[in-house]
CSV table of C-alpha atoms and ligand atoms in Angstrom, one decimal:
chain,number,residue,atom,x,y,z
A,135,MET,CA,84.1,21.4,-25.9
A,136,LYS,CA,81.0,23.2,-27.1
A,137,LEU,CA,79.0,21.6,-29.8
A,138,TYR,CA,78.7,24.9,-31.7
A,139,LYS,CA,80.6,28.0,-32.7
A,140,ILE,CA,79.5,31.4,-33.9
A,141,LYS,CA,80.3,32.1,-37.5
A,142,LYS,CA,79.0,34.3,-40.3
A,143,SER,CA,75.8,32.7,-41.6
A,144,ASN,CA,75.1,31.3,-45.0
A,145,ILE,CA,71.4,31.8,-44.5
A,146,ASP,CA,71.4,35.3,-43.0
A,147,ARG,CA,73.8,37.1,-45.2
A,148,ASN,CA,74.0,40.1,-42.8
A,149,GLY,CA,74.2,38.1,-39.7
A,150,ARG,CA,75.8,35.3,-37.8
A,151,GLY,CA,74.7,31.7,-37.1
A,152,LEU,CA,75.7,28.7,-35.1
A,153,TYR,CA,77.8,25.9,-36.6
A,154,ALA,CA,78.4,22.4,-35.4
A,155,THR,CA,82.0,21.9,-34.2
A,156,LYS,CA,81.6,18.1,-34.4
A,157,ASN,CA,79.2,15.5,-35.7
A,158,ILE,CA,76.0,15.7,-33.5
A,159,LYS,CA,73.7,12.8,-33.1
A,160,ALA,CA,70.0,13.2,-33.4
A,161,GLY,CA,68.3,14.1,-30.1
A,162,THR,CA,71.3,15.9,-28.6
A,163,LYS,CA,70.9,18.9,-26.4
A,164,ILE,CA,73.0,21.6,-28.1
A,165,ILE,CA,72.4,24.8,-26.3
A,166,GLU,CA,70.0,26.3,-23.9
A,167,TYR,CA,67.8,29.1,-25.1
A,168,VAL,CA,68.2,31.6,-22.3
A,169,GLY,CA,66.6,35.0,-21.5
A,170,ASN,CA,64.5,36.9,-19.1
A,171,ILE,CA,61.4,35.2,-17.8
A,172,ILE,CA,58.6,37.8,-17.9
A,173,THR,CA,54.9,37.7,-17.2
A,174,LYS,CA,52.3,37.8,-19.9
A,175,LYS,CA,51.3,41.1,-18.5
A,176,GLN,CA,54.8,42.4,-19.0
A,177,THR,CA,54.7,41.2,-22.6
A,178,GLU,CA,51.4,42.9,-23.2
A,179,ASP,CA,52.6,46.2,-21.7
A,180,SER,CA,56.0,46.3,-23.4
A,181,GLU,CA,56.5,48.2,-26.6
A,182,LYS,CA,59.5,46.1,-27.3
A,183,PHE,CA,57.3,43.4,-28.7
A,184,ASP,CA,55.2,45.6,-30.9
A,185,ASN,CA,57.7,46.0,-33.7
A,186,SER,CA,57.5,44.0,-36.8
A,187,LYS,CA,60.9,42.4,-36.8
A,188,PRO,CA,61.2,38.8,-35.8
A,189,ILE,CA,61.2,38.7,-32.0
A,190,TYR,CA,62.6,36.2,-29.6
A,191,LEU,CA,59.6,35.7,-27.5
A,192,PHE,CA,58.5,32.2,-26.3
A,193,ASN,CA,55.4,31.2,-24.6
A,194,LEU,CA,56.5,29.1,-21.6
A,195,ASN,CA,53.1,28.6,-20.0
A,196,LYS,CA,49.9,30.4,-19.1
A,197,ARG,CA,51.7,32.9,-17.0
A,198,TYR,CA,55.1,33.4,-18.4
A,199,ASP,CA,57.0,34.2,-21.5
A,200,LEU,CA,60.7,34.0,-22.2
A,201,ASP,CA,62.3,37.1,-23.8
A,202,GLY,CA,65.4,35.8,-25.5
A,203,ASP,CA,66.4,39.1,-26.9
A,204,VAL,CA,69.4,39.5,-24.7
A,205,SER,CA,73.1,39.6,-25.6
A,206,TRP,CA,74.0,36.6,-23.5
A,207,ASN,CA,71.5,34.4,-25.3
A,208,THR,CA,73.8,32.8,-27.9
A,209,ALA,CA,71.0,30.6,-29.1
A,210,ARG,CA,69.2,33.6,-30.5
A,211,LEU,CA,71.8,33.6,-33.4
A,212,ILE,CA,70.3,30.3,-34.7
A,213,ASN,CA,68.7,30.9,-38.0
A,214,HIS,CA,65.5,29.5,-39.4
A,215,SER,CA,65.6,26.9,-42.1
A,216,CYS,CA,62.7,25.1,-43.8
A,217,SER,CA,64.8,22.0,-43.5
A,218,ASN,CA,65.8,22.6,-39.9
A,219,ASN,CA,68.2,20.1,-38.2
A,220,ALA,CA,67.3,21.2,-34.6
A,221,GLU,CA,64.2,22.3,-32.7
A,222,TYR,CA,63.1,24.2,-29.6
A,223,GLU,CA,62.1,21.9,-26.8
A,224,GLY,CA,60.5,23.4,-23.7
A,225,THR,CA,60.7,21.6,-20.3
A,226,GLY,CA,59.2,23.6,-17.5
A,227,LEU,CA,60.6,27.1,-17.7
A,228,LYS,CA,63.6,26.0,-19.8
A,229,ILE,CA,64.0,25.8,-23.5
A,230,TRP,CA,66.7,23.7,-25.2
A,231,ILE,CA,67.8,23.5,-28.7
A,232,ASN,CA,67.9,19.8,-29.6
A,233,SER,CA,69.1,18.2,-32.8
A,234,ASN,CA,66.2,16.4,-34.6
A,235,LYS,CA,68.5,14.7,-37.1
A,236,GLU,CA,72.2,14.0,-37.4
A,237,ILE,CA,74.2,17.2,-37.9
A,238,LYS,CA,77.6,17.0,-39.6
A,239,LYS,CA,80.5,18.9,-38.4
A,240,GLY,CA,80.6,22.3,-40.1
A,241,GLU,CA,76.9,22.4,-40.8
A,242,GLU,CA,74.9,25.4,-39.7
A,243,ILE,CA,72.5,24.6,-36.9
A,244,THR,CA,69.0,25.7,-37.8
A,245,CYS,CA,65.5,25.7,-36.3
A,246,ASP,CA,62.0,26.2,-37.4
A,247,TYR,CA,61.0,29.6,-36.1
A,248,GLY,CA,57.3,28.6,-36.1
A,249,PHE,CA,55.8,31.9,-37.0
A,250,GLY,CA,52.1,31.8,-37.6
A,251,TYR,CA,50.8,31.7,-41.1
A,252,ASP,CA,48.7,34.7,-41.8
A,253,SER,CA,48.5,37.9,-43.8
A,254,ASP,CA,51.8,39.2,-42.2
A,255,TYR,CA,53.9,36.3,-43.3
A,256,LYS,CA,55.4,38.2,-46.2
A,257,GLN,CA,57.4,40.4,-43.9
A,258,PHE,CA,59.7,37.4,-43.1
A,259,PRO,CA,61.2,36.1,-46.4
A,260,CYS,CA,63.3,32.9,-46.0
A,261,ALA,CA,66.7,32.5,-47.6
A,262,CYS,CA,67.5,29.0,-46.4
A,263,LYS,CA,67.7,27.7,-50.0
A,264,SER,CA,66.7,24.2,-48.8
A,265,ILE,CA,64.7,21.9,-51.0
A,266,ASN,CA,61.7,22.4,-48.7
A,267,CYS,CA,61.9,26.2,-48.7
A,268,CYS,CA,58.5,27.8,-49.2
A,269,GLY,CA,60.1,31.3,-49.5
A,270,TYR,CA,58.9,32.5,-46.1
A,271,ILE,CA,59.4,31.8,-42.5
A,272,VAL,CA,56.2,30.1,-41.4
A,273,ARG,CA,55.6,27.4,-38.9
A,274,THR,CA,55.2,23.8,-39.6
A,275,GLU,CA,54.5,22.6,-36.1
A,276,SER,CA,56.0,24.8,-33.4
A,277,ARG,CA,52.7,26.2,-32.3
A,278,TRP,CA,54.0,27.2,-28.9
A,279,ARG,CA,56.3,29.9,-30.3
A,280,ILE,CA,54.4,33.1,-30.5
A,281,ASN,CA,54.8,36.5,-32.0
A,282,LYS,CA,52.7,39.2,-30.4
A,283,LYS,CA,52.1,41.0,-33.7
A,284,PHE,CA,50.5,37.9,-35.1
A,285,LYS,CA,48.5,37.4,-31.9
A,286,LYS,CA,47.2,40.9,-32.3
A,287,THR,CA,46.2,40.4,-35.9
A,288,LEU,CA,44.2,37.4,-34.9
A,289,ARG,CA,42.5,39.3,-32.2
A,290,ILE,CA,41.4,42.0,-34.6
A,291,ASN,CA,40.1,39.5,-37.1
A,292,ARG,CA,37.8,37.8,-34.5
B,235,LIG,ZN1,63.4,28.4,-46.2
């Protein structure tokens, strides 16, 4: 039995989210974050990553990124919360969503999207309503998640 099911989200009112189908212990692998492995060059050259909406691009290593914006990547439905109960963990060229605390059956599974904090942060308001919510989706510690738009902004500022 899968540890998650897809349901209309409480956080993203227009979208869906993943919900725990049973109690999940901390440190459990919940779902793999899958997608197409592309080279940094492909990321740079692709217009797909130039838009301003949140994108599903992960930095795997010096050479490769993972483009999770594919219909078969169920993990892309996981919403951001400032009190996330799961996190992205990269091992080699794989990314797993692991619980970082106990998740109760029926709870929405959430991650920290880890967007960079800069002048663009206001384009991603957060609606998680958790006690920790700062109002926007910005990173606490997930430095390895990248957003090309933010990278570009940084480059221009230098
Ligand atoms: Zn929030």
